[in-house]
mmCIF file with all atom_site columns, N, CA and C in Angstrom:
data_model
loop_
_atom_site.group_PDB
_atom_site.id
_atom_site.type_symbol
_atom_site.label_atom_id
_atom_site.label_alt_id
_atom_site.label_comp_id
_atom_site.label_asym_id
_atom_site.label_entity_id
_atom_site.label_seq_id
_atom_site.pdbx_PDB_ins_code
_atom_site.Cartn_x
_atom_site.Cartn_y
_atom_site.Cartn_z
_atom_site.occupancy
_atom_site.B_iso_or_equiv
_atom_site.pdbx_formal_charge
_atom_site.auth_seq_id
_atom_site.auth_comp_id
_atom_site.auth_asym_id
_atom_site.auth_atom_id
_atom_site.pdbx_PDB_model_num
ATOM 1   N N  . GLN L 1 1  ? -104.694 -39.633 4.796   1.00 68.00 ? 267 GLN L N  1
ATOM 2   C CA . GLN L 1 1  ? -106.042 -39.535 4.290   1.00 68.00 ? 267 GLN L CA 1
ATOM 3   C C  . GLN L 1 1  ? -106.984 -40.195 5.292   1.00 68.00 ? 267 GLN L C  1
ATOM 4   N N  . ILE L 1 2  ? -108.154 -39.595 5.504   1.00 73.00 ? 268 ILE L N  1
ATOM 5   C CA . ILE L 1 2  ? -109.161 -40.147 6.405   1.00 73.00 ? 268 ILE L CA 1
ATOM 6   C C  . ILE L 1 2  ? -110.250 -40.801 5.563   1.00 73.00 ? 268 ILE L C  1
ATOM 7   N N  . VAL L 1 3  ? -110.586 -42.041 5.891   1.00 77.00 ? 269 VAL L N  1
ATOM 8   C CA . VAL L 1 3  ? -111.596 -42.779 5.130   1.00 77.00 ? 269 VAL L CA 1
ATOM 9   C C  . VAL L 1 3  ? -112.610 -43.405 6.081   1.00 77.00 ? 269 VAL L C  1
ATOM 10  N N  . GLY L 1 4  ? -113.768 -43.746 5.540   1.00 80.00 ? 270 GLY L N  1
ATOM 11  C CA . GLY L 1 4  ? -114.809 -44.433 6.289   1.00 80.00 ? 270 GLY L CA 1
ATOM 12  C C  . GLY L 1 4  ? -115.542 -45.371 5.355   1.00 80.00 ? 270 GLY L C  1
ATOM 13  N N  . PRO L 1 5  ? -116.462 -46.186 5.890   1.00 83.00 ? 271 PRO L N  1
ATOM 14  C CA . PRO L 1 5  ? -117.206 -47.130 5.064   1.00 83.00 ? 271 PRO L CA 1
ATOM 15  C C  . PRO L 1 5  ? -117.892 -46.429 3.896   1.00 83.00 ? 271 PRO L C  1
ATOM 16  N N  . GLY L 1 6  ? -117.783 -47.030 2.724   1.00 82.00 ? 272 GLY L N  1
ATOM 17  C CA . GLY L 1 6  ? -118.418 -46.485 1.535   1.00 82.00 ? 272 GLY L CA 1
ATOM 18  C C  . GLY L 1 6  ? -117.517 -45.594 0.709   1.00 82.00 ? 272 GLY L C  1
ATOM 19  N N  . ASN L 1 7  ? -116.398 -45.132 1.268   1.00 86.00 ? 273 ASN L N  1
ATOM 20  C CA . ASN L 1 7  ? -115.448 -44.335 0.488   1.00 86.00 ? 273 ASN L CA 1
ATOM 21  C C  . ASN L 1 7  ? -114.738 -45.236 -0.519  1.00 86.00 ? 273 ASN L C  1
ATOM 22  N N  . LEU L 1 8  ? -114.212 -44.629 -1.566  1.00 91.00 ? 274 LEU L N  1
ATOM 23  C CA . LEU L 1 8  ? -113.359 -45.331 -2.522  1.00 91.00 ? 274 LEU L CA 1
ATOM 24  C C  . LEU L 1 8  ? -111.935 -44.825 -2.361  1.00 91.00 ? 274 LEU L C  1
ATOM 25  N N  . VAL L 1 9  ? -110.987 -45.753 -2.249  1.00 91.00 ? 275 VAL L N  1
ATOM 26  C CA . VAL L 1 9  ? -109.576 -45.408 -2.190  1.00 91.00 ? 275 VAL L CA 1
ATOM 27  C C  . VAL L 1 9  ? -109.001 -45.676 -3.579  1.00 91.00 ? 275 VAL L C  1
ATOM 28  N N  . THR L 1 10 ? -108.456 -44.643 -4.207  1.00 92.00 ? 276 THR L N  1
ATOM 29  C CA . THR L 1 10 ? -107.876 -44.783 -5.537  1.00 92.00 ? 276 THR L CA 1
ATOM 30  C C  . THR L 1 10 ? -106.405 -45.160 -5.394  1.00 92.00 ? 276 THR L C  1
ATOM 31  N N  . VAL L 1 11 ? -106.013 -46.225 -6.109  1.00 93.00 ? 277 VAL L N  1
ATOM 32  C CA . VAL L 1 11 ? -104.642 -46.715 -6.047  1.00 93.00 ? 277 VAL L CA 1
ATOM 33  C C  . VAL L 1 11 ? -104.062 -46.666 -7.453  1.00 93.00 ? 277 VAL L C  1
ATOM 34  N N  . SER L 1 12 ? -102.924 -46.010 -7.596  1.00 92.00 ? 278 SER L N  1
ATOM 35  C CA . SER L 1 12 ? -102.248 -45.995 -8.895  1.00 92.00 ? 278 SER L CA 1
ATOM 36  C C  . SER L 1 12 ? -101.014 -46.879 -8.813  1.00 92.00 ? 278 SER L C  1
ATOM 37  N N  . GLY L 1 13 ? -100.681 -47.493 -9.918  1.00 92.00 ? 279 GLY L N  1
ATOM 38  C CA . GLY L 1 13 ? -99.551  -48.409 -9.968  1.00 92.00 ? 279 GLY L CA 1
ATOM 39  C C  . GLY L 1 13 ? -99.384  -48.932 -11.377 1.00 92.00 ? 279 GLY L C  1
ATOM 40  N N  . SER L 1 14 ? -99.117  -50.210 -11.494 1.00 93.00 ? 280 SER L N  1
ATOM 41  C CA . SER L 1 14 ? -98.974  -50.812 -12.817 1.00 93.00 ? 280 SER L CA 1
ATOM 42  C C  . SER L 1 14 ? -99.371  -52.282 -12.750 1.00 93.00 ? 280 SER L C  1
ATOM 43  N N  . PHE L 1 15 ? -99.762  -52.812 -13.886 1.00 94.00 ? 281 PHE L N  1
ATOM 44  C CA . PHE L 1 15 ? -100.095 -54.224 -14.074 1.00 94.00 ? 281 PHE L CA 1
ATOM 45  C C  . PHE L 1 15 ? -101.353 -54.662 -13.323 1.00 94.00 ? 281 PHE L C  1
ATOM 46  N N  . PHE L 1 16 ? -102.296 -53.739 -13.028 1.00 95.00 ? 282 PHE L N  1
ATOM 47  C CA . PHE L 1 16 ? -103.551 -54.149 -12.414 1.00 95.00 ? 282 PHE L CA 1
ATOM 48  C C  . PHE L 1 16 ? -104.379 -54.927 -13.430 1.00 95.00 ? 282 PHE L C  1
ATOM 49  N N  . THR L 1 17 ? -105.238 -55.805 -12.936 1.00 94.00 ? 283 THR L N  1
ATOM 50  C CA . THR L 1 17 ? -106.106 -56.612 -13.798 1.00 94.00 ? 283 THR L CA 1
ATOM 51  C C  . THR L 1 17 ? -107.543 -56.520 -13.292 1.00 94.00 ? 283 THR L C  1
ATOM 52  N N  . ASN L 1 18 ? -108.459 -57.106 -14.078 1.00 94.00 ? 284 ASN L N  1
ATOM 53  C CA . ASN L 1 18 ? -109.863 -57.183 -13.655 1.00 94.00 ? 284 ASN L CA 1
ATOM 54  C C  . ASN L 1 18 ? -110.026 -58.029 -12.403 1.00 94.00 ? 284 ASN L C  1
ATOM 55  N N  . ALA L 1 19 ? -109.025 -58.802 -12.039 1.00 94.00 ? 285 ALA L N  1
ATOM 56  C CA . ALA L 1 19 ? -109.101 -59.689 -10.872 1.00 94.00 ? 285 ALA L CA 1
ATOM 57  C C  . ALA L 1 19 ? -108.414 -59.098 -9.637  1.00 94.00 ? 285 ALA L C  1
ATOM 58  N N  . SER L 1 20 ? -108.004 -57.830 -9.695  1.00 94.00 ? 286 SER L N  1
ATOM 59  C CA . SER L 1 20 ? -107.298 -57.230 -8.562  1.00 94.00 ? 286 SER L CA 1
ATOM 60  C C  . SER L 1 20 ? -108.198 -57.162 -7.327  1.00 94.00 ? 286 SER L C  1
ATOM 61  N N  . THR L 1 21 ? -107.597 -57.418 -6.169  1.00 94.00 ? 287 THR L N  1
ATOM 62  C CA . THR L 1 21 ? -108.315 -57.295 -4.901  1.00 94.00 ? 287 THR L CA 1
ATOM 63  C C  . THR L 1 21 ? -107.521 -56.388 -3.963  1.00 94.00 ? 287 THR L C  1
ATOM 64  N N  . CYS L 1 22 ? -108.247 -55.806 -3.019  1.00 94.00 ? 288 CYS L N  1
ATOM 65  C CA . CYS L 1 22 ? -107.651 -54.903 -2.039  1.00 94.00 ? 288 CYS L CA 1
ATOM 66  C C  . CYS L 1 22 ? -107.821 -55.536 -0.661  1.00 94.00 ? 288 CYS L C  1
ATOM 67  N N  . ARG L 1 23 ? -106.792 -55.464 0.139   1.00 93.00 ? 289 ARG L N  1
ATOM 68  C CA . ARG L 1 23 ? -106.855 -55.976 1.511   1.00 93.00 ? 289 ARG L CA 1
ATOM 69  C C  . ARG L 1 23 ? -106.631 -54.801 2.464   1.00 93.00 ? 289 ARG L C  1
ATOM 70  N N  . TYR L 1 24 ? -107.621 -54.573 3.322   1.00 90.00 ? 290 TYR L N  1
ATOM 71  C CA . TYR L 1 24 ? -107.510 -53.569 4.370   1.00 90.00 ? 290 TYR L CA 1
ATOM 72  C C  . TYR L 1 24 ? -107.071 -54.280 5.634   1.00 90.00 ? 290 TYR L C  1
ATOM 73  N N  . SER L 1 25 ? -105.919 -53.894 6.178   1.00 88.00 ? 291 SER L N  1
ATOM 74  C CA . SER L 1 25 ? -105.373 -54.543 7.372   1.00 88.00 ? 291 SER L CA 1
ATOM 75  C C  . SER L 1 25 ? -105.311 -53.544 8.515   1.00 88.00 ? 291 SER L C  1
ATOM 76  N N  . PHE L 1 26 ? -105.680 -54.026 9.691   1.00 85.00 ? 292 PHE L N  1
ATOM 77  C CA . PHE L 1 26 ? -105.659 -53.192 10.890  1.00 85.00 ? 292 PHE L CA 1
ATOM 78  C C  . PHE L 1 26 ? -105.505 -54.105 12.083  1.00 85.00 ? 292 PHE L C  1
ATOM 79  N N  . GLN L 1 27 ? -104.746 -53.644 13.061  1.00 75.00 ? 293 GLN L N  1
ATOM 80  C CA . GLN L 1 27 ? -104.457 -54.435 14.244  1.00 75.00 ? 293 GLN L CA 1
ATOM 81  C C  . GLN L 1 27 ? -104.047 -55.833 13.790  1.00 75.00 ? 293 GLN L C  1
ATOM 82  N N  . SER L 1 28 ? -104.742 -56.889 14.158  1.00 79.00 ? 294 SER L N  1
ATOM 83  C CA . SER L 1 28 ? -104.373 -58.239 13.725  1.00 79.00 ? 294 SER L CA 1
ATOM 84  C C  . SER L 1 28 ? -105.430 -58.829 12.798  1.00 79.00 ? 294 SER L C  1
ATOM 85  N N  . ASP L 1 29 ? -106.226 -57.999 12.159  1.00 84.00 ? 295 ASP L N  1
ATOM 86  C CA . ASP L 1 29 ? -107.326 -58.460 11.313  1.00 84.00 ? 295 ASP L CA 1
ATOM 87  C C  . ASP L 1 29 ? -107.178 -57.871 9.913   1.00 84.00 ? 295 ASP L C  1
ATOM 88  N N  . SER L 1 30 ? -107.877 -58.468 8.948   1.00 89.00 ? 296 SER L N  1
ATOM 89  C CA . SER L 1 30 ? -107.880 -57.921 7.594   1.00 89.00 ? 296 SER L CA 1
ATOM 90  C C  . SER L 1 30 ? -109.187 -58.276 6.905   1.00 89.00 ? 296 SER L C  1
ATOM 91  N N  . VAL L 1 31 ? -109.548 -57.457 5.910   1.00 90.00 ? 297 VAL L N  1
ATOM 92  C CA . VAL L 1 31 ? -110.754 -57.661 5.115   1.00 90.00 ? 297 VAL L CA 1
ATOM 93  C C  . VAL L 1 31 ? -110.371 -57.487 3.656   1.00 90.00 ? 297 VAL L C  1
ATOM 94  N N  . ASP L 1 32 ? -110.750 -58.454 2.803   1.00 93.00 ? 298 ASP L N  1
ATOM 95  C CA . ASP L 1 32 ? -110.488 -58.374 1.371   1.00 93.00 ? 298 ASP L CA 1
ATOM 96  C C  . ASP L 1 32 ? -111.739 -57.923 0.633   1.00 93.00 ? 298 ASP L C  1
ATOM 97  N N  . VAL L 1 33 ? -111.563 -57.045 -0.360  1.00 94.00 ? 299 VAL L N  1
ATOM 98  C CA . VAL L 1 33 ? -112.669 -56.591 -1.203  1.00 94.00 ? 299 VAL L CA 1
ATOM 99  C C  . VAL L 1 33 ? -112.211 -56.590 -2.656  1.00 94.00 ? 299 VAL L C  1
ATOM 100 N N  . ASN L 1 34 ? -113.150 -56.766 -3.579  1.00 94.00 ? 300 ASN L N  1
ATOM 101 C CA . ASN L 1 34 ? -112.833 -56.695 -4.998  1.00 94.00 ? 300 ASN L CA 1
ATOM 102 C C  . ASN L 1 34 ? -112.586 -55.251 -5.389  1.00 94.00 ? 300 ASN L C  1
ATOM 103 N N  . ALA L 1 35 ? -111.544 -55.040 -6.163  1.00 95.00 ? 301 ALA L N  1
ATOM 104 C CA . ALA L 1 35 ? -111.221 -53.701 -6.643  1.00 95.00 ? 301 ALA L CA 1
ATOM 105 C C  . ALA L 1 35 ? -112.081 -53.370 -7.850  1.00 95.00 ? 301 ALA L C  1
ATOM 106 N N  . GLU L 1 36 ? -112.357 -52.091 -8.016  1.00 95.00 ? 302 GLU L N  1
ATOM 107 C CA . GLU L 1 36 ? -113.005 -51.603 -9.229  1.00 95.00 ? 302 GLU L CA 1
ATOM 108 C C  . GLU L 1 36 ? -111.893 -51.307 -10.225 1.00 95.00 ? 302 GLU L C  1
ATOM 109 N N  . PHE L 1 37 ? -111.836 -52.094 -11.299 1.00 96.00 ? 303 PHE L N  1
ATOM 110 C CA . PHE L 1 37 ? -110.781 -51.958 -12.300 1.00 96.00 ? 303 PHE L CA 1
ATOM 111 C C  . PHE L 1 37 ? -111.080 -50.750 -13.188 1.00 96.00 ? 303 PHE L C  1
ATOM 112 N N  . VAL L 1 38 ? -110.145 -49.821 -13.279 1.00 96.00 ? 304 VAL L N  1
ATOM 113 C CA . VAL L 1 38 ? -110.274 -48.677 -14.170 1.00 96.00 ? 304 VAL L CA 1
ATOM 114 C C  . VAL L 1 38 ? -109.417 -48.921 -15.410 1.00 96.00 ? 304 VAL L C  1
ATOM 115 N N  . ASN L 1 39 ? -108.141 -49.203 -15.183 1.00 96.00 ? 305 ASN L N  1
ATOM 116 C CA . ASN L 1 39 ? -107.229 -49.592 -16.264 1.00 96.00 ? 305 ASN L CA 1
ATOM 117 C C  . ASN L 1 39 ? -106.005 -50.246 -15.631 1.00 96.00 ? 305 ASN L C  1
ATOM 118 N N  . SER L 1 40 ? -105.013 -50.583 -16.420 1.00 95.00 ? 306 SER L N  1
ATOM 119 C CA . SER L 1 40 ? -103.868 -51.333 -15.895 1.00 95.00 ? 306 SER L CA 1
ATOM 120 C C  . SER L 1 40 ? -103.020 -50.528 -14.910 1.00 95.00 ? 306 SER L C  1
ATOM 121 N N  . THR L 1 41 ? -103.275 -49.228 -14.805 1.00 95.00 ? 307 THR L N  1
ATOM 122 C CA . THR L 1 41 ? -102.499 -48.402 -13.873 1.00 95.00 ? 307 THR L CA 1
ATOM 123 C C  . THR L 1 41 ? -103.345 -47.767 -12.772 1.00 95.00 ? 307 THR L C  1
ATOM 124 N N  . LEU L 1 42 ? -104.655 -48.080 -12.736 1.00 95.00 ? 308 LEU L N  1
ATOM 125 C CA . LEU L 1 42 ? -105.535 -47.439 -11.757 1.00 95.00 ? 308 LEU L CA 1
ATOM 126 C C  . LEU L 1 42 ? -106.671 -48.373 -11.340 1.00 95.00 ? 308 LEU L C  1
ATOM 127 N N  . ILE L 1 43 ? -106.829 -48.548 -10.017 1.00 95.00 ? 309 ILE L N  1
ATOM 128 C CA . ILE L 1 43 ? -107.973 -49.271 -9.469  1.00 95.00 ? 309 ILE L CA 1
ATOM 129 C C  . ILE L 1 43 ? -108.561 -48.438 -8.333  1.00 95.00 ? 309 ILE L C  1
ATOM 130 N N  . ARG L 1 44 ? -109.811 -48.754 -7.987  1.00 94.00 ? 310 ARG L N  1
ATOM 131 C CA . ARG L 1 44 ? -110.465 -48.119 -6.846  1.00 94.00 ? 310 ARG L CA 1
ATOM 132 C C  . ARG L 1 44 ? -110.896 -49.214 -5.890  1.00 94.00 ? 310 ARG L C  1
ATOM 133 N N  . CYS L 1 45 ? -110.604 -49.003 -4.621  1.00 93.00 ? 311 CYS L N  1
ATOM 134 C CA . CYS L 1 45 ? -110.909 -49.988 -3.590  1.00 93.00 ? 311 CYS L CA 1
ATOM 135 C C  . CYS L 1 45 ? -112.004 -49.447 -2.669  1.00 93.00 ? 311 CYS L C  1
ATOM 136 N N  . PRO L 1 46 ? -113.191 -50.072 -2.663  1.00 92.00 ? 312 PRO L N  1
ATOM 137 C CA . PRO L 1 46 ? -114.231 -49.622 -1.744  1.00 92.00 ? 312 PRO L CA 1
ATOM 138 C C  . PRO L 1 46 ? -113.844 -49.936 -0.303  1.00 92.00 ? 312 PRO L C  1
ATOM 139 N N  . VAL L 1 47 ? -114.090 -48.994 0.589   1.00 89.00 ? 313 VAL L N  1
ATOM 140 C CA . VAL L 1 47 ? -113.767 -49.190 2.003   1.00 89.00 ? 313 VAL L CA 1
ATOM 141 C C  . VAL L 1 47 ? -114.936 -49.925 2.659   1.00 89.00 ? 313 VAL L C  1
ATOM 142 N N  . PRO L 1 48 ? -114.693 -51.125 3.201   1.00 86.00 ? 314 PRO L N  1
ATOM 143 C CA . PRO L 1 48 ? -115.773 -51.885 3.835   1.00 86.00 ? 314 PRO L CA 1
ATOM 144 C C  . PRO L 1 48 ? -115.999 -51.410 5.270   1.00 86.00 ? 314 PRO L C  1
ATOM 145 N N  . MET L 1 49 ? -117.053 -51.908 5.875   1.00 81.00 ? 315 MET L N  1
ATOM 146 C CA . MET L 1 49 ? -117.250 -51.694 7.306   1.00 81.00 ? 315 MET L CA 1
ATOM 147 C C  . MET L 1 49 ? -116.204 -52.540 8.009   1.00 81.00 ? 315 MET L C  1
ATOM 148 N N  . LEU L 1 50 ? -115.401 -51.926 8.849   1.00 77.00 ? 316 LEU L N  1
ATOM 149 C CA . LEU L 1 50 ? -114.347 -52.645 9.562   1.00 77.00 ? 316 LEU L CA 1
ATOM 150 C C  . LEU L 1 50 ? -114.708 -52.724 11.036  1.00 77.00 ? 316 LEU L C  1
ATOM 151 N N  . ASN L 1 51 ? -114.472 -53.868 11.635  1.00 73.00 ? 317 ASN L N  1
ATOM 152 C CA . ASN L 1 51 ? -114.776 -54.069 13.048  1.00 73.00 ? 317 ASN L CA 1
ATOM 153 C C  . ASN L 1 51 ? -113.580 -53.613 13.880  1.00 73.00 ? 317 ASN L C  1
ATOM 154 N N  . THR L 1 52 ? -113.465 -52.301 14.017  1.00 68.00 ? 318 THR L N  1
ATOM 155 C CA . THR L 1 52 ? -112.357 -51.739 14.786  1.00 68.00 ? 318 THR L CA 1
ATOM 156 C C  . THR L 1 52 ? -112.871 -51.272 16.136  1.00 68.00 ? 318 THR L C  1
ATOM 157 N N  . SER L 1 53 ? -111.958 -51.060 17.049  1.00 66.00 ? 319 SER L N  1
ATOM 158 C CA . SER L 1 53 ? -112.356 -50.518 18.349  1.00 66.00 ? 319 SER L CA 1
ATOM 159 C C  . SER L 1 53 ? -112.818 -49.078 18.156  1.00 66.00 ? 319 SER L C  1
ATOM 160 N N  . ALA L 1 54 ? -113.491 -48.546 19.151  1.00 57.00 ? 320 ALA L N  1
ATOM 161 C CA . ALA L 1 54 ? -114.005 -47.183 19.063  1.00 57.00 ? 320 ALA L CA 1
ATOM 162 C C  . ALA L 1 54 ? -112.875 -46.199 18.776  1.00 57.00 ? 320 ALA L C  1
ATOM 163 N N  . GLY L 1 55 ? -113.179 -45.206 17.990  1.00 65.00 ? 321 GLY L N  1
ATOM 164 C CA . GLY L 1 55 ? -112.181 -44.198 17.669  1.00 65.00 ? 321 GLY L CA 1
ATOM 165 C C  . GLY L 1 55 ? -111.516 -44.453 16.335  1.00 65.00 ? 321 GLY L C  1
ATOM 166 N N  . GLU L 1 56 ? -110.465 -43.701 16.086  1.00 71.00 ? 322 GLU L N  1
ATOM 167 C CA . GLU L 1 56 ? -109.759 -43.772 14.819  1.00 71.00 ? 322 GLU L CA 1
ATOM 168 C C  . GLU L 1 56 ? -108.750 -44.905 14.833  1.00 71.00 ? 322 GLU L C  1
ATOM 169 N N  . THR L 1 57 ? -108.563 -45.549 13.682  1.00 80.00 ? 323 THR L N  1
ATOM 170 C CA . THR L 1 57 ? -107.649 -46.679 13.558  1.00 80.00 ? 323 THR L CA 1
ATOM 171 C C  . THR L 1 57 ? -106.829 -46.525 12.285  1.00 80.00 ? 323 THR L C  1
ATOM 172 N N  . ASN L 1 58 ? -105.520 -46.711 12.363  1.00 85.00 ? 324 ASN L N  1
ATOM 173 C CA . ASN L 1 58 ? -104.678 -46.716 11.171  1.00 85.00 ? 324 ASN L CA 1
ATOM 174 C C  . ASN L 1 58 ? -104.838 -48.047 10.454  1.00 85.00 ? 324 ASN L C  1
ATOM 175 N N  . ILE L 1 59 ? -105.027 -47.975 9.137   1.00 86.00 ? 325 ILE L N  1
ATOM 176 C CA . ILE L 1 59 ? -105.144 -49.185 8.332   1.00 86.00 ? 325 ILE L CA 1
ATOM 177 C C  . ILE L 1 59 ? -104.163 -49.102 7.175   1.00 86.00 ? 325 ILE L C  1
ATOM 178 N N  . THR L 1 60 ? -103.771 -50.261 6.672   1.00 90.00 ? 326 THR L N  1
ATOM 179 C CA . THR L 1 60 ? -102.942 -50.318 5.476   1.00 90.00 ? 326 THR L CA 1
ATOM 180 C C  . THR L 1 60 ? -103.746 -50.993 4.372   1.00 90.00 ? 326 THR L C  1
ATOM 181 N N  . VAL L 1 61 ? -103.408 -50.663 3.142   1.00 91.00 ? 327 VAL L N  1
ATOM 182 C CA . VAL L 1 61 ? -104.065 -51.254 1.985   1.00 91.00 ? 327 VAL L CA 1
ATOM 183 C C  . VAL L 1 61 ? -103.015 -52.025 1.204   1.00 91.00 ? 327 VAL L C  1
ATOM 184 N N  . SER L 1 62 ? -103.308 -53.280 0.890   1.00 94.00 ? 328 SER L N  1
ATOM 185 C CA . SER L 1 62 ? -102.430 -54.106 0.074   1.00 94.00 ? 328 SER L CA 1
ATOM 186 C C  . SER L 1 62 ? -103.209 -54.539 -1.161  1.00 94.00 ? 328 SER L C  1
ATOM 187 N N  . ILE L 1 63 ? -102.505 -54.756 -2.255  1.00 95.00 ? 329 ILE L N  1
ATOM 188 C CA . ILE L 1 63 ? -103.138 -55.082 -3.529  1.00 95.00 ? 329 ILE L CA 1
ATOM 189 C C  . ILE L 1 63 ? -102.636 -56.428 -4.028  1.00 95.00 ? 329 ILE L C  1
ATOM 190 N N  . SER L 1 64 ? -103.557 -57.205 -4.625  1.00 95.00 ? 330 SER L N  1
ATOM 191 C CA . SER L 1 64 ? -103.185 -58.493 -5.209  1.00 95.00 ? 330 SER L CA 1
ATOM 192 C C  . SER L 1 64 ? -103.858 -58.653 -6.562  1.00 95.00 ? 330 SER L C  1
ATOM 193 N N  . ASN L 1 65 ? -103.164 -59.280 -7.496  1.00 95.00 ? 331 ASN L N  1
ATOM 194 C CA . ASN L 1 65 ? -103.765 -59.633 -8.782  1.00 95.00 ? 331 ASN L CA 1
ATOM 195 C C  . ASN L 1 65 ? -104.204 -61.088 -8.812  1.00 95.00 ? 331 ASN L C  1
ATOM 196 N N  . ASP L 1 66 ? -103.792 -61.882 -7.806  1.00 92.00 ? 332 ASP L N  1
ATOM 197 C CA . ASP L 1 66 ? -104.142 -63.303 -7.811  1.00 92.00 ? 332 ASP L CA 1
ATOM 198 C C  . ASP L 1 66 ? -104.886 -63.749 -6.551  1.00 92.00 ? 332 ASP L C  1
ATOM 199 N N  . GLY L 1 67 ? -105.142 -62.840 -5.624  1.00 90.00 ? 333 GLY L N  1
ATOM 200 C CA . GLY L 1 67 ? -105.864 -63.174 -4.400  1.00 90.00 ? 333 GLY L CA 1
ATOM 201 C C  . GLY L 1 67 ? -105.038 -63.924 -3.376  1.00 90.00 ? 333 GLY L C  1
ATOM 202 N N  . ALA L 1 68 ? -103.756 -64.108 -3.644  1.00 92.00 ? 334 ALA L N  1
ATOM 203 C CA . ALA L 1 68 ? -102.898 -64.851 -2.720  1.00 92.00 ? 334 ALA L CA 1
ATOM 204 C C  . ALA L 1 68 ? -101.675 -64.040 -2.301  1.00 92.00 ? 334 ALA L C  1
ATOM 205 N N  . ASN L 1 69 ? -101.080 -63.347 -3.236  1.00 94.00 ? 335 ASN L N  1
ATOM 206 C CA . ASN L 1 69 ? -99.868  -62.577 -2.973  1.00 94.00 ? 335 ASN L CA 1
ATOM 207 C C  . ASN L 1 69 ? -100.210 -61.095 -2.954  1.00 94.00 ? 335 ASN L C  1
ATOM 208 N N  . TYR L 1 70 ? -100.067 -60.468 -1.792  1.00 94.00 ? 336 TYR L N  1
ATOM 209 C CA . TYR L 1 70 ? -100.430 -59.059 -1.620  1.00 94.00 ? 336 TYR L CA 1
ATOM 210 C C  . TYR L 1 70 ? -99.192  -58.198 -1.446  1.00 94.00 ? 336 TYR L C  1
ATOM 211 N N  . ILE L 1 71 ? -99.221  -57.036 -2.066  1.00 93.00 ? 337 ILE L N  1
ATOM 212 C CA . ILE L 1 71 ? -98.154  -56.055 -1.945  1.00 93.00 ? 337 ILE L CA 1
ATOM 213 C C  . ILE L 1 71 ? -98.738  -54.827 -1.246  1.00 93.00 ? 337 ILE L C  1
ATOM 214 N N  . PRO L 1 72 ? -98.157  -54.423 -0.112  1.00 90.00 ? 338 PRO L N  1
ATOM 215 C CA . PRO L 1 72 ? -98.708  -53.260 0.604   1.00 90.00 ? 338 PRO L CA 1
ATOM 216 C C  . PRO L 1 72 ? -98.434  -51.955 -0.134  1.00 90.00 ? 338 PRO L C  1
ATOM 217 N N  . SER L 1 73 ? -99.403  -51.078 -0.117  1.00 86.00 ? 339 SER L N  1
ATOM 218 C CA . SER L 1 73 ? -99.174  -49.745 -0.660  1.00 86.00 ? 339 SER L CA 1
ATOM 219 C C  . SER L 1 73 ? -98.438  -48.926 0.386   1.00 86.00 ? 339 SER L C  1
ATOM 220 N N  . PRO L 1 74 ? -97.701  -47.921 -0.027  1.00 84.00 ? 340 PRO L N  1
ATOM 221 C CA . PRO L 1 74 ? -96.972  -47.124 0.966   1.00 84.00 ? 340 PRO L CA 1
ATOM 222 C C  . PRO L 1 74 ? -97.916  -46.293 1.826   1.00 84.00 ? 340 PRO L C  1
ATOM 223 N N  . GLY L 1 75 ? -97.559  -46.097 3.075   1.00 80.00 ? 341 GLY L N  1
ATOM 224 C CA . GLY L 1 75 ? -98.348  -45.254 3.953   1.00 80.00 ? 341 GLY L CA 1
ATOM 225 C C  . GLY L 1 75 ? -99.534  -45.972 4.570   1.00 80.00 ? 341 GLY L C  1
ATOM 226 N N  . THR L 1 76 ? -100.278 -45.256 5.398   1.00 80.00 ? 342 THR L N  1
ATOM 227 C CA . THR L 1 76 ? -101.464 -45.792 6.034   1.00 80.00 ? 342 THR L CA 1
ATOM 228 C C  . THR L 1 76 ? -102.615 -44.812 5.845   1.00 80.00 ? 342 THR L C  1
ATOM 229 N N  . LEU L 1 77 ? -103.827 -45.304 6.096   1.00 81.00 ? 343 LEU L N  1
ATOM 230 C CA . LEU L 1 77 ? -105.028 -44.482 6.071   1.00 81.00 ? 343 LEU L CA 1
ATOM 231 C C  . LEU L 1 77 ? -105.600 -44.430 7.468   1.00 81.00 ? 343 LEU L C  1
ATOM 232 N N  . MET L 1 78 ? -106.327 -43.388 7.768   1.00 82.00 ? 344 MET L N  1
ATOM 233 C CA . MET L 1 78 ? -107.008 -43.269 9.066   1.00 82.00 ? 344 MET L CA 1
ATOM 234 C C  . MET L 1 78 ? -108.469 -43.637 8.854   1.00 82.00 ? 344 MET L C  1
ATOM 235 N N  . PHE L 1 79 ? -108.903 -44.713 9.480   1.00 79.00 ? 345 PHE L N  1
ATOM 236 C CA . PHE L 1 79 ? -110.293 -45.165 9.382   1.00 79.00 ? 345 PHE L CA 1
ATOM 237 C C  . PHE L 1 79 ? -111.094 -44.560 10.525  1.00 79.00 ? 345 PHE L C  1
ATOM 238 N N  . ILE L 1 80 ? -112.232 -43.950 10.197  1.00 73.00 ? 346 ILE L N  1
ATOM 239 C CA . ILE L 1 80 ? -113.079 -43.373 11.242  1.00 73.00 ? 346 ILE L CA 1
ATOM 240 C C  . ILE L 1 80 ? -114.457 -43.967 11.175  1.00 73.00 ? 346 ILE L C  1
#
C-alpha cells in the first residue's frame, strides 16, 4: 500500500483500546501518533509528515495499547 501525510491506515486486530498508539518506523527513526479508536478490533492511524530522504521509503507500523510495548503489524507500507 502507498501512503502519504494525511492518509489514514486502518489496522484490524483485537484488544485495541482508546489509548492505542501507532508507531511509524523507517530507517533508524520513528514517529508515534495517537490512533483513532473505532472499536476493540479496529483502529485508524493517521500518517504523519515523516522526515525521510527524497523518494519512496518503506515504513512499518507498530501498535501499542500502553505507549511502551509495541507489536509490529505484518508487512510494510510505501511512504511517498
